[in-house]
PDB file of C-alpha atoms in Angstrom:
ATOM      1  CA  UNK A 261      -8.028  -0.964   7.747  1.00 57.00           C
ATOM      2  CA  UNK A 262      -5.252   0.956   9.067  1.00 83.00           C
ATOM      3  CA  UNK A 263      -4.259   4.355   7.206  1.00 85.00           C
ATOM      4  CA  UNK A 264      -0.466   5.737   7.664  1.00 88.00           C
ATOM      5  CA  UNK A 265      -0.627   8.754   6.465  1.00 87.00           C
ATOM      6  CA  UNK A 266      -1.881  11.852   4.138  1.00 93.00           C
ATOM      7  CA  UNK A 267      -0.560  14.523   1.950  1.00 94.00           C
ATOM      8  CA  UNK A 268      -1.966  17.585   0.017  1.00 95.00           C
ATOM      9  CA  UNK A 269       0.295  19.157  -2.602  1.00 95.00           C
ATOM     10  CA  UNK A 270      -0.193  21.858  -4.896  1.00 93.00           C
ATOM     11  CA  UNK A 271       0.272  21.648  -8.709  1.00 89.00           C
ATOM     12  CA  UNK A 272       4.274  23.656  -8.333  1.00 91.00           C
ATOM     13  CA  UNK A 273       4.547  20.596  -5.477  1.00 91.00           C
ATOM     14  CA  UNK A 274       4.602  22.622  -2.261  1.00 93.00           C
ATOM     15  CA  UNK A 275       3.179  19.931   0.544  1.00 94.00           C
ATOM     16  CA  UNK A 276       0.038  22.276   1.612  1.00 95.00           C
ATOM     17  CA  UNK A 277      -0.531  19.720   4.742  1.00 93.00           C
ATOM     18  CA  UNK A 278       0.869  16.555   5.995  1.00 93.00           C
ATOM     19  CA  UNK A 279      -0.856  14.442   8.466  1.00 90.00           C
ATOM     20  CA  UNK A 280       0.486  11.233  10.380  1.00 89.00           C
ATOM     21  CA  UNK A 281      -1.546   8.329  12.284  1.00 84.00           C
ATOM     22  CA  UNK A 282       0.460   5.030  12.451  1.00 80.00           C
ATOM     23  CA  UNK A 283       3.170   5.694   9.815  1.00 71.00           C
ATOM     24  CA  UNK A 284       5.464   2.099  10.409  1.00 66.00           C
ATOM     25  CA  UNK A 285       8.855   3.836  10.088  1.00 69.00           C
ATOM     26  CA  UNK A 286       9.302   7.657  10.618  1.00 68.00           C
ATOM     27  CA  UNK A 287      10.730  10.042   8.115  1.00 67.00           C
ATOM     28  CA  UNK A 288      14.065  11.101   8.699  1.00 74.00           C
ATOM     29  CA  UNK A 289      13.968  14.483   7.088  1.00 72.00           C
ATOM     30  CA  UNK A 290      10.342  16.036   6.769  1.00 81.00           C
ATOM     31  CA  UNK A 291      11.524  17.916   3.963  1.00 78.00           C
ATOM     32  CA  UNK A 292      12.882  15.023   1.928  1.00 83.00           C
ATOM     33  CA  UNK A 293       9.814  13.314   2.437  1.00 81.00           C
ATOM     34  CA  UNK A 294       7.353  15.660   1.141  1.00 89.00           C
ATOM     35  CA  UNK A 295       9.672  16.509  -2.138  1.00 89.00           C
ATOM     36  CA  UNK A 296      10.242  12.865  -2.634  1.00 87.00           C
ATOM     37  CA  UNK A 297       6.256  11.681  -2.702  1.00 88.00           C
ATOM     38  CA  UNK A 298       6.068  14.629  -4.819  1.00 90.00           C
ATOM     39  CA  UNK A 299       8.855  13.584  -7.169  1.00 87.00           C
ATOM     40  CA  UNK A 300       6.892   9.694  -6.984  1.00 86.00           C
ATOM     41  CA  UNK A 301       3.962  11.208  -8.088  1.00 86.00           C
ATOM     42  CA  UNK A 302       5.293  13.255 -10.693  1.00 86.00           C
ATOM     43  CA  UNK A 303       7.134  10.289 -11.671  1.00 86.00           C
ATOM     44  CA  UNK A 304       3.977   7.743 -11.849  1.00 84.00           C
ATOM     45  CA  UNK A 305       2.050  10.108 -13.748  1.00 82.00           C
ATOM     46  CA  UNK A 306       4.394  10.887 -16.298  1.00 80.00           C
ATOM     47  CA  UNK A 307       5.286   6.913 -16.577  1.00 82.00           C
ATOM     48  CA  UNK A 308       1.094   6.800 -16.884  1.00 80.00           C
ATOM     49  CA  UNK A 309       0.782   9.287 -19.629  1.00 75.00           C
ATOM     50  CA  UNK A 310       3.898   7.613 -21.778  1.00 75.00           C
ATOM     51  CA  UNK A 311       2.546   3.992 -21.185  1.00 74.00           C
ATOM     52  CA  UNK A 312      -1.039   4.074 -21.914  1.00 70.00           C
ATOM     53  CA  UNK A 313      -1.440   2.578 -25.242  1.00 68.00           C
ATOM     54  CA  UNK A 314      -4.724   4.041 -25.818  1.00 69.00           C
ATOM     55  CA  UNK A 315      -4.011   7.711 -25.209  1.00 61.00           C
ATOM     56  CA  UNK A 316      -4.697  10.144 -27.961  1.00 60.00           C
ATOM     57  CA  UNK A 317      -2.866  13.471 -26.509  1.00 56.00           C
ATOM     58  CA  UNK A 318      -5.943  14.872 -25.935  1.00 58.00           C
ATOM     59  CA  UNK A 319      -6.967  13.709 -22.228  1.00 59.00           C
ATOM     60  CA  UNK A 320      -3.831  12.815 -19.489  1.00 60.00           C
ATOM     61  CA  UNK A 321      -4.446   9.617 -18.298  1.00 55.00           C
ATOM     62  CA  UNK A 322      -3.814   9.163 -14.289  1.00 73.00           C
ATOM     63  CA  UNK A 323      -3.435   6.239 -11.772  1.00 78.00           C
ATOM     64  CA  UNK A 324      -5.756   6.399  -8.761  1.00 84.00           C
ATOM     65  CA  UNK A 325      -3.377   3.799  -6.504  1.00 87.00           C
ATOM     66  CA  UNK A 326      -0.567   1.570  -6.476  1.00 88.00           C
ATOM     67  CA  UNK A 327       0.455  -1.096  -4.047  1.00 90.00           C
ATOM     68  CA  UNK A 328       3.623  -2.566  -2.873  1.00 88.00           C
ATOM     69  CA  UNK A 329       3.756  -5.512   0.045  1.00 91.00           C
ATOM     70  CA  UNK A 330       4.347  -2.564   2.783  1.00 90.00           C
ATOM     71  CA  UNK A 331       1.714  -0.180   1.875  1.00 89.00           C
ATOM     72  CA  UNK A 332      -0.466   1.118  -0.801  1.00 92.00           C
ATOM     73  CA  UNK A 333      -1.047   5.152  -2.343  1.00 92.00           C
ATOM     74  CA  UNK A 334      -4.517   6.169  -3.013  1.00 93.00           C
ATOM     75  CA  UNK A 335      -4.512   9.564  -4.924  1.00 93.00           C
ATOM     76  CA  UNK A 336      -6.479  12.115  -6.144  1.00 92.00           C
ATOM     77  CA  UNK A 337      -5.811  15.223  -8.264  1.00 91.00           C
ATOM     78  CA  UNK A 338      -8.475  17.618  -8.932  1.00 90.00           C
ATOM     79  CA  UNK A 339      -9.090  20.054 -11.786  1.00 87.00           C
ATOM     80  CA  UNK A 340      -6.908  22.932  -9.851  1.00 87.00           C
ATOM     81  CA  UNK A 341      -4.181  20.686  -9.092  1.00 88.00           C
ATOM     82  CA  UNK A 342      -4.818  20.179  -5.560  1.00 92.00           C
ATOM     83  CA  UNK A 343      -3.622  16.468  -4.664  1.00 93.00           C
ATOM     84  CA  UNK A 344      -4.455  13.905  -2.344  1.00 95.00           C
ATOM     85  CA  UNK A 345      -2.026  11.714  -1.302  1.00 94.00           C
ATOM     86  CA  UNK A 346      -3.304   8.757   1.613  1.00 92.00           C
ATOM     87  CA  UNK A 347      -0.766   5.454   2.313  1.00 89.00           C
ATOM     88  CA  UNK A 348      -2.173   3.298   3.527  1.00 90.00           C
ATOM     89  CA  UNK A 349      -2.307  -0.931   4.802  1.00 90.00           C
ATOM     90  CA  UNK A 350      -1.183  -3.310   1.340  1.00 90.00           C
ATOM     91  CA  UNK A 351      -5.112  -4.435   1.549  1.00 88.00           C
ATOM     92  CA  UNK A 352      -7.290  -1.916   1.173  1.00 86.00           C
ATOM     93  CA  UNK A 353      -9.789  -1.044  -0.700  1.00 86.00           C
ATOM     94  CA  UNK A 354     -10.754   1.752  -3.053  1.00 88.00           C
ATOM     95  CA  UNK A 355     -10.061   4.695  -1.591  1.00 90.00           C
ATOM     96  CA  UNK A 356     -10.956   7.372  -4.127  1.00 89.00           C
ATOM     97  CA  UNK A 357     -14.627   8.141  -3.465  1.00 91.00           C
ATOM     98  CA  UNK A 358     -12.703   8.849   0.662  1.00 91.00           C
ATOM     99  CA  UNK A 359     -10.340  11.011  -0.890  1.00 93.00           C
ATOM    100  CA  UNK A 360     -13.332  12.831  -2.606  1.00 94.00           C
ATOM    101  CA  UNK A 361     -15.191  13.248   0.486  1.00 92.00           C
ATOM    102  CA  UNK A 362     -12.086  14.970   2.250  1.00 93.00           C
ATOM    103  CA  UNK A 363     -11.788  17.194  -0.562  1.00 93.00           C
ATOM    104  CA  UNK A 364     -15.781  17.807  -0.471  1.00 92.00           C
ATOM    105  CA  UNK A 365     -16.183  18.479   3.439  1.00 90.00           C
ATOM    106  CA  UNK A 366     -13.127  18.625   5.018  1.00 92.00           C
ATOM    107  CA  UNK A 367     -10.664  20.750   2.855  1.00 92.00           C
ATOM    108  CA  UNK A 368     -13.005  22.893   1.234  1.00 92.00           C
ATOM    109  CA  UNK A 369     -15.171  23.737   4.498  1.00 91.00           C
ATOM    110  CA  UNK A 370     -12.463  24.160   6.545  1.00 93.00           C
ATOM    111  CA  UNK A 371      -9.462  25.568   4.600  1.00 94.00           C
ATOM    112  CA  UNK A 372     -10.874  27.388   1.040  1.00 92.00           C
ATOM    113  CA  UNK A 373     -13.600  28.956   2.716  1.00 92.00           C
ATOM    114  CA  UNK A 374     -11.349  30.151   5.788  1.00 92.00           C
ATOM    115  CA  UNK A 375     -10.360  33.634   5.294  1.00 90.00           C
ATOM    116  CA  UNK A 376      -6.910  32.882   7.254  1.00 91.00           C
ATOM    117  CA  UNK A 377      -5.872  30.893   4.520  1.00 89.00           C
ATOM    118  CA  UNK A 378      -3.478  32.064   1.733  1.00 89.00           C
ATOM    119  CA  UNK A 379      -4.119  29.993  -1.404  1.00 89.00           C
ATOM    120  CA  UNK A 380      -1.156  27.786  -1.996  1.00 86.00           C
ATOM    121  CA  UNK A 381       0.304  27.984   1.124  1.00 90.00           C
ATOM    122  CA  UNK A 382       0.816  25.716   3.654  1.00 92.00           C
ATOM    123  CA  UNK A 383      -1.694  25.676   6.717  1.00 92.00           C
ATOM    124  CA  UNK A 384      -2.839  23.637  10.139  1.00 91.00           C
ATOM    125  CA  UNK A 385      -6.153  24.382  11.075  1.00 93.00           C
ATOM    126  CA  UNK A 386      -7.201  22.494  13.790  1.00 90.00           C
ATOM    127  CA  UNK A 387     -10.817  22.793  12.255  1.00 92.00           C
ATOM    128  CA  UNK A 388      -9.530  20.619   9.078  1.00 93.00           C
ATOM    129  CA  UNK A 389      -7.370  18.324  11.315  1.00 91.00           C
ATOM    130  CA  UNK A 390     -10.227  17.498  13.588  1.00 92.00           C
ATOM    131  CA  UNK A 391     -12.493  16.853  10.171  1.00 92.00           C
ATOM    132  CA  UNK A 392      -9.950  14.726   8.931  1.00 92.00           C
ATOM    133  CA  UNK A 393      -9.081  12.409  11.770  1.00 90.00           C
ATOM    134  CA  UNK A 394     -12.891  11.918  12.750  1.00 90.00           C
ATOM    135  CA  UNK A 395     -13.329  10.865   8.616  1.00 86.00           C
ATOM    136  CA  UNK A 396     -10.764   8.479   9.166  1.00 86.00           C
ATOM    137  CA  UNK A 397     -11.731   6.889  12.318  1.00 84.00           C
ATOM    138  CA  UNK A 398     -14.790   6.363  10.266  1.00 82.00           C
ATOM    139  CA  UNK A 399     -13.234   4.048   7.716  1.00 75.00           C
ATOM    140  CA  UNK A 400     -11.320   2.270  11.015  1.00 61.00           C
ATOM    141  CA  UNK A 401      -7.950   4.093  11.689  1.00 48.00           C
TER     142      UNK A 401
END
C-alpha cells in the first residue's frame, strides 16, 4: 500500500506537522493546502453530525475515512483535539488502529514529552519524523 501523505492539526486548525512521501500531484500553495484539509474536515464532520439519523445530541458522531477513485483519508481525532490526517492509495485498508499507534509512540514520545515543544505549535523534530517514516515503511510505503 502506498501512503501520500500526513497531517496533524490542532482543534483552532493550525497544521502542527505535515509530512510528504509520494504525494501524486504537489500542492501549489502549502498554506492553502493545510487550511483547505482543515476546512474538508471541518466540513465532513459537521455534514456527519447533521446526517446521522440516530444521533441524540448527546455524543458527536465522526467518520474515520472516506474514499474517492484518487485517494482515500484515514482520520483520527482524539479527546484534546489533536487530529490525524493520512491520504492515502483508493485501496487500503483500515487505517485507524495505524493512526493510533502514531499517536501512541511516535507523537507522544517524541513531541509531548519533548521539552522543546510549545503545545499547539507547529514543530519538526527529526526524532518524530524518523518514528514516523520507519512506522510507515512498516505498513509498505
Amino acid at each position: 500500500m502506498l501512503l501520500f501523505c500526513f497531517y496533524i492539526f490542532n482543534r483552532e486548525g493550525v497544521c502542527l506537522h505535515y509530512h510528504e512521501w509520494s504525494r501524486p500531484r504537489a500542492a501549489r500553495n502549502e498554506s492553502d493546502d493545510r487550511k483547505m484539509m482543515f476546512g474538508l474536515l471541518f466540513s465532513l464532520k459537521a455534514f456527519v453530525s447533521k446526517a446521522d439519523p440516530s444521533s441524540n445530541g448527546e455524543e458527536e458522531p465522526t467518520f474515520v475515512s472516506y474514499r474517492t477513485d484518487k485517494y482515500k483519508l484515514h482520520y483520527l481525532e482524539n479527546p484534546s483535539g489533536i487530529r490525524f490526517v493520512l491520504l492515502s492509495q483508493p485501496n487500503a485498508g483500515e487505517m485507524r488502529e495505524f493512526l493510533k499507534h502514531v499517536y501512541d509512540t511516535c507523537y507522544v514520545e517524541h513531541v509531548v514529552k519533548n521539552p522543546l515543544y510549545s503545545p499547539g505549535e507547529p514543530f519538526k523534530f527529526e526524532q518524530f519524523t524518523q518514528a514516523l517514516t520507519k512506522m510507515a515503511k512498516k505498513t509498505h510505503v
